[in-house]
PDB file of C-alpha atoms in Angstrom:
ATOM      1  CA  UNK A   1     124.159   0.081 -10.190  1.00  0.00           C
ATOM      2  CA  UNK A   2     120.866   1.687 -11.630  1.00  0.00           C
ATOM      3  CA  UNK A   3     118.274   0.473  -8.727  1.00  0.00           C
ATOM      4  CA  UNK A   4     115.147  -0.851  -8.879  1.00  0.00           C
ATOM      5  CA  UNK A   5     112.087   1.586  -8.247  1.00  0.00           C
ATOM      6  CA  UNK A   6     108.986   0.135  -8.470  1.00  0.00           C
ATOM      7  CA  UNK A   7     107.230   3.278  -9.748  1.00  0.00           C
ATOM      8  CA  UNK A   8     108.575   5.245 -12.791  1.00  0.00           C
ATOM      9  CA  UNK A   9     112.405   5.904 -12.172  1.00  0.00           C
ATOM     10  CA  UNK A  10     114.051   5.741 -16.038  1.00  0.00           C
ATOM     11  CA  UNK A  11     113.584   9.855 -16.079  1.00  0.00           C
ATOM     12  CA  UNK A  12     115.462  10.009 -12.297  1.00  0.00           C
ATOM     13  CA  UNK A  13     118.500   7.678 -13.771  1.00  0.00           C
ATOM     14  CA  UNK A  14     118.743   9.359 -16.828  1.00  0.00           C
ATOM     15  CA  UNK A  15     119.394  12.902 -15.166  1.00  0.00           C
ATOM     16  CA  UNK A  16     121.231  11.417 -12.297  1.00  0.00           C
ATOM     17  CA  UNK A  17     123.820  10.181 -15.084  1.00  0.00           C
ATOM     18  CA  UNK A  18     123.835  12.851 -16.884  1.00  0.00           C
ATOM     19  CA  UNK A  19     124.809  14.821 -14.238  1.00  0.00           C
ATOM     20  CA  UNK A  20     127.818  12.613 -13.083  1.00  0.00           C
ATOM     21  CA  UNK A  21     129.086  12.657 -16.282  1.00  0.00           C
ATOM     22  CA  UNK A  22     128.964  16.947 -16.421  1.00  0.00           C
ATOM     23  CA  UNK A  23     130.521  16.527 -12.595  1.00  0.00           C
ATOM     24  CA  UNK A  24     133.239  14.222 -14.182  1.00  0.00           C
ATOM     25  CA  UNK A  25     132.060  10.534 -13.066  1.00  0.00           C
ATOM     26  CA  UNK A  26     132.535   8.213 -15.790  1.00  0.00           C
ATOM     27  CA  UNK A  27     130.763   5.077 -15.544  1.00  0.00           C
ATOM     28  CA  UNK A  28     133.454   2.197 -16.116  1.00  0.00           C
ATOM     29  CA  UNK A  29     130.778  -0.564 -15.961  1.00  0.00           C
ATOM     30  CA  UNK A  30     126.877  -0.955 -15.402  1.00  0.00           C
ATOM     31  CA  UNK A  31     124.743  -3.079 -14.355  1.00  0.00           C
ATOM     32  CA  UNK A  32     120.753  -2.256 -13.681  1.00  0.00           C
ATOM     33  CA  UNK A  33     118.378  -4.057 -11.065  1.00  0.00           C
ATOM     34  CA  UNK A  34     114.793  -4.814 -12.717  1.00  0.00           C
ATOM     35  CA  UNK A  35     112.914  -2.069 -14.318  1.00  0.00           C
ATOM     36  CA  UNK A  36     116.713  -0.168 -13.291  1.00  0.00           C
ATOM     37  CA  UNK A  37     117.925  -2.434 -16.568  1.00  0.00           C
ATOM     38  CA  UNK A  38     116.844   0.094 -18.707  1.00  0.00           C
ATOM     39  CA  UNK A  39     118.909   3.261 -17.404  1.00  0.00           C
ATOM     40  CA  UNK A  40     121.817   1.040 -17.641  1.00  0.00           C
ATOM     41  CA  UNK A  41     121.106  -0.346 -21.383  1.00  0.00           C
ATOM     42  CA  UNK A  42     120.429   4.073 -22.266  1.00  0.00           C
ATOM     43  CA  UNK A  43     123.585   4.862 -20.737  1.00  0.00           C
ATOM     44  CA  UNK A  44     125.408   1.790 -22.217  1.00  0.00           C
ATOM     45  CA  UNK A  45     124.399   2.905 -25.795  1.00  0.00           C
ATOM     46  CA  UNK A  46     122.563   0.269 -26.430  1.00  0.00           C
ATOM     47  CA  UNK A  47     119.195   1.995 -26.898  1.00  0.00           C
ATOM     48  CA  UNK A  48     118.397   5.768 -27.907  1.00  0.00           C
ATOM     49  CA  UNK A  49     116.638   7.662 -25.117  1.00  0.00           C
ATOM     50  CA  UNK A  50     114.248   7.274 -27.455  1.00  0.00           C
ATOM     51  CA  UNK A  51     113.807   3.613 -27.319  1.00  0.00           C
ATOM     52  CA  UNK A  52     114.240   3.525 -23.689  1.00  0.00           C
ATOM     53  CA  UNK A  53     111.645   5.798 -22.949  1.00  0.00           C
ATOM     54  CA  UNK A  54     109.243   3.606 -25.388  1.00  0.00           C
ATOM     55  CA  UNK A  55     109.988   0.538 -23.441  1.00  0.00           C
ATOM     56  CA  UNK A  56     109.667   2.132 -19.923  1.00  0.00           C
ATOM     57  CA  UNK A  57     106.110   3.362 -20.960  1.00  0.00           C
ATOM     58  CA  UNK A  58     104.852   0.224 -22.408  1.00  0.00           C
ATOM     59  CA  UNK A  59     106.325  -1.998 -19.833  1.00  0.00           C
ATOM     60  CA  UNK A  60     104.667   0.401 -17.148  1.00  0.00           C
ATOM     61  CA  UNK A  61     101.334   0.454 -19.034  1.00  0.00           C
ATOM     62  CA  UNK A  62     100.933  -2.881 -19.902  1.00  0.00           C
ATOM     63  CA  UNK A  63     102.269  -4.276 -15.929  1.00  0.00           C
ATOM     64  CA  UNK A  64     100.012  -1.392 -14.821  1.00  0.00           C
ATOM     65  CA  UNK A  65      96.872  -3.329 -16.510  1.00  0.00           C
ATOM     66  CA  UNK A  66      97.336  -6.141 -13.320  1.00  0.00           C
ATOM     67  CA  UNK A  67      97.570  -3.549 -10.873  1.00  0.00           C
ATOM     68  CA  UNK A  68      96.228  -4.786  -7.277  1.00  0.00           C
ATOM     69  CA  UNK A  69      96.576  -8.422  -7.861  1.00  0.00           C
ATOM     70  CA  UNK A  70      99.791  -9.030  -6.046  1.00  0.00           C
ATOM     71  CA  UNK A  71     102.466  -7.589  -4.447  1.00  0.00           C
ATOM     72  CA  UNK A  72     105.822  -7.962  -3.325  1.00  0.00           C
ATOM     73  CA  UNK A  73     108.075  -9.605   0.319  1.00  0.00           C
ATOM     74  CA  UNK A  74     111.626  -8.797   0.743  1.00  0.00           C
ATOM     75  CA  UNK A  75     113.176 -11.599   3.135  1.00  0.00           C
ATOM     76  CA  UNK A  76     115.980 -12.372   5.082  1.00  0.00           C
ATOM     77  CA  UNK A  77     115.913 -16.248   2.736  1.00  0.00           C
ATOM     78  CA  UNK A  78     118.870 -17.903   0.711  1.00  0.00           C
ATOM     79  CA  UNK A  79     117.652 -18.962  -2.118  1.00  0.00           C
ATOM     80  CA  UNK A  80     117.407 -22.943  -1.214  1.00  0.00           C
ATOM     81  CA  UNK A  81     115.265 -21.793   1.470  1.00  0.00           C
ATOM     82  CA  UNK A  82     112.769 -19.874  -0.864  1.00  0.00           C
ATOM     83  CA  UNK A  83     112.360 -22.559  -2.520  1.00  0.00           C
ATOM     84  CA  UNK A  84     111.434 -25.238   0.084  1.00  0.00           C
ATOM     85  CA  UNK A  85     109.091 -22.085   1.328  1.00  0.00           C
ATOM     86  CA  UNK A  86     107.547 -21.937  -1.916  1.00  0.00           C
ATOM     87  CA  UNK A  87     106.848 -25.598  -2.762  1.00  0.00           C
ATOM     88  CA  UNK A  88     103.317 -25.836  -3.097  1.00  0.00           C
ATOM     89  CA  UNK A  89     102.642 -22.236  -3.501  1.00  0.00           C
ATOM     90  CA  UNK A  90     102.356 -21.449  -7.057  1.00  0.00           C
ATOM     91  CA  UNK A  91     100.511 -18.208  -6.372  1.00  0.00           C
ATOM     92  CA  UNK A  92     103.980 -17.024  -4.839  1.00  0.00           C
ATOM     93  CA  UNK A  93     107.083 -16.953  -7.037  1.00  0.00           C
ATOM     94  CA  UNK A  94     110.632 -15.899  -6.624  1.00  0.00           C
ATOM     95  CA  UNK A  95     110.940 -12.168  -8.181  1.00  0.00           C
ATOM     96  CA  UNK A  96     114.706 -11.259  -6.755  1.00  0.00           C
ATOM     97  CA  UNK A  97     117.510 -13.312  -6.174  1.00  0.00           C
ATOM     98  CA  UNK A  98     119.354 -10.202  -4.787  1.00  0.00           C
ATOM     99  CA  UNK A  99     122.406 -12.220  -2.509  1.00  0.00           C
ATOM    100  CA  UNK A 100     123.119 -14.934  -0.636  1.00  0.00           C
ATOM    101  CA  UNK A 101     120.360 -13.766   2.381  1.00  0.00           C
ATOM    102  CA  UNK A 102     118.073 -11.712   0.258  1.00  0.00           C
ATOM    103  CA  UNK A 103     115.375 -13.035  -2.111  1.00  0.00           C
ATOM    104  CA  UNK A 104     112.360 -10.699  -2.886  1.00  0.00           C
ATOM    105  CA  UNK A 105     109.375 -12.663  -3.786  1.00  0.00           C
ATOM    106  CA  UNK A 106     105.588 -11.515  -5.167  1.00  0.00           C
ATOM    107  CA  UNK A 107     102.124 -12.808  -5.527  1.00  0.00           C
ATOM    108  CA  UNK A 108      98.585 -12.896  -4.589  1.00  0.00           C
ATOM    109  CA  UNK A 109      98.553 -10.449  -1.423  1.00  0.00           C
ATOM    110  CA  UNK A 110      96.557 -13.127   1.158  1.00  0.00           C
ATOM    111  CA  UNK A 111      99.667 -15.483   0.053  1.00  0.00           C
ATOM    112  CA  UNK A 112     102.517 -13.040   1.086  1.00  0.00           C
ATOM    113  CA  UNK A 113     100.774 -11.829   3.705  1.00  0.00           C
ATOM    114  CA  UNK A 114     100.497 -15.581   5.705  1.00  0.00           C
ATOM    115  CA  UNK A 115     103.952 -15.944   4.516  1.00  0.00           C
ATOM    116  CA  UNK A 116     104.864 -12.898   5.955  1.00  0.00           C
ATOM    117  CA  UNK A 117     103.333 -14.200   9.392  1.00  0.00           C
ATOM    118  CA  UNK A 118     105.318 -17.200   9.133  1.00  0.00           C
ATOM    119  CA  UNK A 119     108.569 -15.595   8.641  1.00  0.00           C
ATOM    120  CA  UNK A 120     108.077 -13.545  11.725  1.00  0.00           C
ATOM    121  CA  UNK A 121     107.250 -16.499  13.633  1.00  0.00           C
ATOM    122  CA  UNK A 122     110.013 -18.053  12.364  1.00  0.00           C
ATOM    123  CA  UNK A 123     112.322 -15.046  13.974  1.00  0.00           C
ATOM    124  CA  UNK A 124     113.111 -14.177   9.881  1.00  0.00           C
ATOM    125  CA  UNK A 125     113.586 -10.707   8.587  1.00  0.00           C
ATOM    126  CA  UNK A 126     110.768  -9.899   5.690  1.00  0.00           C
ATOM    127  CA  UNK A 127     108.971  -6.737   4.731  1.00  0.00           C
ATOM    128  CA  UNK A 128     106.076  -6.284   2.674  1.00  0.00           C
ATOM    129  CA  UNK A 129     106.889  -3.842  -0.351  1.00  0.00           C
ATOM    130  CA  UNK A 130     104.722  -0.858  -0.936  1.00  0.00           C
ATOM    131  CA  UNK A 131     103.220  -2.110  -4.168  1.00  0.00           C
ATOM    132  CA  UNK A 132     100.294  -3.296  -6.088  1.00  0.00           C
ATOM    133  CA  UNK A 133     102.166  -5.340  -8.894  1.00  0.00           C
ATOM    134  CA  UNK A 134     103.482  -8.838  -8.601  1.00  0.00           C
ATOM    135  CA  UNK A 135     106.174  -7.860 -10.572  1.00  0.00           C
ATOM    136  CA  UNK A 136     108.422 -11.166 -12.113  1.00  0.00           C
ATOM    137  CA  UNK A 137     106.112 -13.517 -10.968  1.00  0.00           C
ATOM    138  CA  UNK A 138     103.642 -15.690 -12.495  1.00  0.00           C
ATOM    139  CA  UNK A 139     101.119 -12.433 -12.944  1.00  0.00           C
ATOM    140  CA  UNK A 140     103.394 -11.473 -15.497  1.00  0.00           C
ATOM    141  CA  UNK A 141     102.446 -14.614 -18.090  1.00  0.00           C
ATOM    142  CA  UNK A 142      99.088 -12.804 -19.777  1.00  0.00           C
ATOM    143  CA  UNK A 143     101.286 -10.157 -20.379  1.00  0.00           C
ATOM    144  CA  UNK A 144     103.842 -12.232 -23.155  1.00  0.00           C
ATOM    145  CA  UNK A 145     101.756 -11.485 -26.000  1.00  0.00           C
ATOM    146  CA  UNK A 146     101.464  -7.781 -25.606  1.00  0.00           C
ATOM    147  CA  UNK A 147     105.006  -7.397 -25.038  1.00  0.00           C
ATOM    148  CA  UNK A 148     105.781  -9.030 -27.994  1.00  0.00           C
ATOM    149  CA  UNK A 149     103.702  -6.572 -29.912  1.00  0.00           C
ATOM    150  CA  UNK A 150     104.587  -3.366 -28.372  1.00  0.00           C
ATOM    151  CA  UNK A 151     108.151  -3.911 -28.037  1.00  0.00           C
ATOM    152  CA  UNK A 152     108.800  -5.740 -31.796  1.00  0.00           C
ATOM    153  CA  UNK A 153     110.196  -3.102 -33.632  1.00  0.00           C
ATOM    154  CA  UNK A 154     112.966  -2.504 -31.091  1.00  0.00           C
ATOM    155  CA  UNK A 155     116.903  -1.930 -32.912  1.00  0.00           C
ATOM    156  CA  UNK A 156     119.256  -2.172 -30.159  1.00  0.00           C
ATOM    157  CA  UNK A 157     123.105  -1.889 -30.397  1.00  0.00           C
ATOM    158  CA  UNK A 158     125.761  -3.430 -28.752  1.00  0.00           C
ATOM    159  CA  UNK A 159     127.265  -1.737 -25.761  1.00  0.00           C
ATOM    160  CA  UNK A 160     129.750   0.508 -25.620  1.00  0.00           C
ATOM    161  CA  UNK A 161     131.016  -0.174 -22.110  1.00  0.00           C
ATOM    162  CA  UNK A 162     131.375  -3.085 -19.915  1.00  0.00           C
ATOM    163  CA  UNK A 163     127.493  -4.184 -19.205  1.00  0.00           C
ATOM    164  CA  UNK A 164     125.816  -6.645 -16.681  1.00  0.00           C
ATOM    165  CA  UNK A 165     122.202  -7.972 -17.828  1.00  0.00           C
ATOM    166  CA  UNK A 166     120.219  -9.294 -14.119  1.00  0.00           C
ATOM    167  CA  UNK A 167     117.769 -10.629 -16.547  1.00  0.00           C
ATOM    168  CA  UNK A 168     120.736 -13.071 -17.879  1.00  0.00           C
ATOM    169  CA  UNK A 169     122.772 -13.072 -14.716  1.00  0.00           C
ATOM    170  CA  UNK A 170     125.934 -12.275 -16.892  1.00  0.00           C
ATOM    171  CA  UNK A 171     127.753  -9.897 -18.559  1.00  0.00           C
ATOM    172  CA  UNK A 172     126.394  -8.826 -22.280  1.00  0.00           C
ATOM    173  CA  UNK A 173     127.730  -9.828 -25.151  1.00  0.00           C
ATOM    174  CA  UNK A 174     126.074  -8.401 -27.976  1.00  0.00           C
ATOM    175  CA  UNK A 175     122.636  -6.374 -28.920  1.00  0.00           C
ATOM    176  CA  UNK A 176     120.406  -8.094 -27.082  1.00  0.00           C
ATOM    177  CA  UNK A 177     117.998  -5.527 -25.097  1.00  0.00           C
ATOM    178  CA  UNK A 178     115.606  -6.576 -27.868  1.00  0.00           C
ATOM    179  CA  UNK A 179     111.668  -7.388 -27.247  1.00  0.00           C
ATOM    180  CA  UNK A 180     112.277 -10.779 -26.294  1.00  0.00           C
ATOM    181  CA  UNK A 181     115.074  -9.240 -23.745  1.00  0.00           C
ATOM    182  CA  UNK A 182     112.350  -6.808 -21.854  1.00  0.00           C
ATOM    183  CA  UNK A 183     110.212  -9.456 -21.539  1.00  0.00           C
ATOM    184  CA  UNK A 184     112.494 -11.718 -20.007  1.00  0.00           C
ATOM    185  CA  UNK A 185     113.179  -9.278 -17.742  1.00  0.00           C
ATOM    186  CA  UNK A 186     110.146  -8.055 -16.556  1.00  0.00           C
ATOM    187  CA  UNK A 187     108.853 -12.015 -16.147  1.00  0.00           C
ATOM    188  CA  UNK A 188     112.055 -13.851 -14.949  1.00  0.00           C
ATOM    189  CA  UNK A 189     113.844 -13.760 -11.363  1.00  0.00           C
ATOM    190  CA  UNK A 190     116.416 -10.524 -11.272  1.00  0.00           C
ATOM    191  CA  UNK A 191     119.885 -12.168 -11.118  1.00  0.00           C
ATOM    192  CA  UNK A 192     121.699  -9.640  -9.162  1.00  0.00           C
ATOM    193  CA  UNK A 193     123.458 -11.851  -7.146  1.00  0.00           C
ATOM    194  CA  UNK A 194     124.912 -13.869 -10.515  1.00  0.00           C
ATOM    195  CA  UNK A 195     125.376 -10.152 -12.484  1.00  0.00           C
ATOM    196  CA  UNK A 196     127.366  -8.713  -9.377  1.00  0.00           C
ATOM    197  CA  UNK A 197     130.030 -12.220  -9.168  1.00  0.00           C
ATOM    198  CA  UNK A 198     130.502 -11.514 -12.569  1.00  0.00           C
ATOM    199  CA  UNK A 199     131.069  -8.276 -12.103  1.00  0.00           C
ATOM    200  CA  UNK A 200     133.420  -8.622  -9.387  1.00  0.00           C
ATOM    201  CA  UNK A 201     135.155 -11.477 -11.340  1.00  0.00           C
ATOM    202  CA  UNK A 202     136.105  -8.971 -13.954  1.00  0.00           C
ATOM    203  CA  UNK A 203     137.676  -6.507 -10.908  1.00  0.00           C
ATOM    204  CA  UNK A 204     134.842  -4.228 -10.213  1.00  0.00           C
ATOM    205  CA  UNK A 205     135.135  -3.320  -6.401  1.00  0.00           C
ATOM    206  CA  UNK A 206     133.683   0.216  -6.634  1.00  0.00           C
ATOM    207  CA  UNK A 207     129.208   0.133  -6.518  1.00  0.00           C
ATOM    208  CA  UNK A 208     127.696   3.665  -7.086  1.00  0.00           C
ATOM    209  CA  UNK A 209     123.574   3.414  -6.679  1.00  0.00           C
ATOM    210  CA  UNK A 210     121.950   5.746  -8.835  1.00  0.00           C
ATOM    211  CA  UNK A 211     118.703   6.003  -7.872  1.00  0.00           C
ATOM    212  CA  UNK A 212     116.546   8.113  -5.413  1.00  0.00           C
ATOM    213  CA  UNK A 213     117.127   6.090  -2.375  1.00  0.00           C
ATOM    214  CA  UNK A 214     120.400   3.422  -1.529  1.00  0.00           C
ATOM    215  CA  UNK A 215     118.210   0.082  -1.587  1.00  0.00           C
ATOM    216  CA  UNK A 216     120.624  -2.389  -2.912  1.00  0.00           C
ATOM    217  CA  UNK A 217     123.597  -1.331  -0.598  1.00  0.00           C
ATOM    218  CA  UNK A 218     122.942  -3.979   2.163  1.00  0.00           C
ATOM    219  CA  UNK A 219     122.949  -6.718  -1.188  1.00  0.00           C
ATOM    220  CA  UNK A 220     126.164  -5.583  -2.332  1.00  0.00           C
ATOM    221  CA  UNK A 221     128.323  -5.805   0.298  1.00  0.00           C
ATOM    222  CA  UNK A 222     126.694  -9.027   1.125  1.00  0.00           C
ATOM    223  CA  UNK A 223     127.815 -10.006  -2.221  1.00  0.00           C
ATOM    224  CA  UNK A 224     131.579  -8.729  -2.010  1.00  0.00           C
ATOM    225  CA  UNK A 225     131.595 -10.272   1.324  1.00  0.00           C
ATOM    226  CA  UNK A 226     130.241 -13.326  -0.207  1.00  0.00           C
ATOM    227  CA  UNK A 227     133.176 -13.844  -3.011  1.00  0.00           C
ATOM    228  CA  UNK A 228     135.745 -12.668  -0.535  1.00  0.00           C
ATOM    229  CA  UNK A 229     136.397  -8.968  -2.449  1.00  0.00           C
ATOM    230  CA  UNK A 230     137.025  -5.658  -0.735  1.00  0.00           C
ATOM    231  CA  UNK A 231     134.487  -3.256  -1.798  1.00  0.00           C
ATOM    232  CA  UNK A 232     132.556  -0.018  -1.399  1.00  0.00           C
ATOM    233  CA  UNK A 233     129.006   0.803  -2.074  1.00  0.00           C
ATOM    234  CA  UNK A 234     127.797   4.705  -2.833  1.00  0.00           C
ATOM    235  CA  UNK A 235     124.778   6.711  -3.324  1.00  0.00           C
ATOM    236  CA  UNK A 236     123.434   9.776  -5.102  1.00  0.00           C
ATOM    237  CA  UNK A 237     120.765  10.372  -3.052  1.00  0.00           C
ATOM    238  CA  UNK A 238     119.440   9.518   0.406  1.00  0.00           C
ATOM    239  CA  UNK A 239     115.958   9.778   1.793  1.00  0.00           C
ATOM    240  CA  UNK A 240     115.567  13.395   3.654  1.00  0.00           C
ATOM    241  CA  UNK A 241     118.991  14.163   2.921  1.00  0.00           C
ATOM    242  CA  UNK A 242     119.586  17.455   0.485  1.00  0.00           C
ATOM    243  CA  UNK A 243     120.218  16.552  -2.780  1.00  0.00           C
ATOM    244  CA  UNK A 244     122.828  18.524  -4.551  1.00  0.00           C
ATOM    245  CA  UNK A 245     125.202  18.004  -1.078  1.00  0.00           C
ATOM    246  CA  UNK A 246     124.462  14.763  -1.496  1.00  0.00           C
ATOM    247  CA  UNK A 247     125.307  13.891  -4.895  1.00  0.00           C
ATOM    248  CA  UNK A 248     128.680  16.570  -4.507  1.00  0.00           C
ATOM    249  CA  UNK A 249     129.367  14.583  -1.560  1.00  0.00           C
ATOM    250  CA  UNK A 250     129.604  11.076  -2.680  1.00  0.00           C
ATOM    251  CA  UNK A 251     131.497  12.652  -6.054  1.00  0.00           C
ATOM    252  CA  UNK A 252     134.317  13.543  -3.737  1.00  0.00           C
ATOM    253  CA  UNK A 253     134.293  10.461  -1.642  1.00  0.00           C
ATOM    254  CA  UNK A 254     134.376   8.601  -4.851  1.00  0.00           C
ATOM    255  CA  UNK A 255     138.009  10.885  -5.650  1.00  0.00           C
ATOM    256  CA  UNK A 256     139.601  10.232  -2.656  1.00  0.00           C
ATOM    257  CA  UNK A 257     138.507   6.531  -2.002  1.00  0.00           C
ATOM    258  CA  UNK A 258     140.628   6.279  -6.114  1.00  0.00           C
ATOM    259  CA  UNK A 259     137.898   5.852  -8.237  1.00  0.00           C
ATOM    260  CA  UNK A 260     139.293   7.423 -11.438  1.00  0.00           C
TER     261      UNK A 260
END
């Protein structure tokens, strides 16, 4: 699982892969979370570090332009609930359907913040997210037309390992991570909930986070819990936590819990 980071992360991923695969760690599937989509389509072959690193500057530059319009909520919501929450509200959208209990949503800062009151009043787990972009939300629309410029000359190729799009909610079939693809994905929900059941469909029982901090953890096992499947989650890195032991660490749990 390549995890979202809502600041620049693609360089992080990139190196954290790079140096599972010198410690031995092959990734048998992958499946990326947002902007985390990237990393996995790099180390899925379907794009050249090259291309990736074009598309993670002009997606960054061009979200960057409506910087301090919005921002994001994590919540303790299903998504039916999100939605009755949200009718009427069309400066809030639904940016993360993340699990069964989890559903990250963004907009106008006033609108997240009375929603935020509510929730607590309600007795509801929610958290405001320490950003100043409304990222997959409606904020996103101005943006279509200078994606579609930017990102046209894109020439992905189809993976070369198992791959699960959160964009599409699936597994990929195909060269897809086209223009049209990051555009989807940086305007539409992220389907993690949908990518992980398919993942777990195809026997994938085994979640290592690569990112700088285990976010998604508390997702996935609600997930695995949720479609009845024994599973573990692991991290590279943790918060405050030294960062070679770390990563050595959770490559030896990984051994001896049978990960080949």
């Amino acid at each position: 699982i390549l995890s979202p980071n809502w600041r620049p992360s693609s360089r992080l991923q990139v190196g954290l892969v790079s140096m599972l695969r010198a410690l031995g760690v092959p990734a048998h599937g992958l499946l990326g979370h947002s902007v985390g989509e990237l990393g996995a389509a790099w180390a899925a072959g379907c794009l050249s570090l090259e291309q990736a690193a074009y598309v993670a500057y002009h997606r960054s530059r061009l979200q960057q332009t409506v910087a301090g319009q919005g921002t994001m909520l994590a919540t303790a919501l299903s998504p039916s609930e999100a939605r009755r929450l949200l009718a009427g509200r069309p400066e809030v959208s639904i940016a993360a359907l993340n699990a069964p209990k989890s559903v990250t949503l963004a907009g106008t800062h006033e609108a997240l913040a009375s929603l935020a009151t509510e929730l607590t009043r309600q007795g509801v787990f929610n958290k405001l997210m320490p950003v100043e972009v409304a990222y997959h939300s409606a904020q996103m629309a101005p943006l279509e037309a200078d994606f579609a410029s930017a990102l046209g000359e894109l020439a992905p190729r189809e993976p070369e390992l198992p791959l699960y799009s959160t964009a599409h909610g699936t597994r990929v079939d195909g060269a897809v991570h086209d223009g049209a693809y990051w555009w989807h994905n940086a305007r539409q929900p992220v389907l993690l909930q949908s990518a992980l059941e398919a993942a777990c469909a195809d026997g994938y029982s085994a979640f290592l986070e690569i990112g700088p901090h285990p976010v998604l953890s508390p997702a996935i096992r609600e997930v695995l819990a949720h479609v009845g499947r024994d599973g573990r989650t692991f991290y590279c890195l943790r918060r405050h936590q030294p960062e070679q032991l770390t990563l050595l660490r959770t490559t030896a749990e990984l051994y001896v819990s049978g990960v080949e």
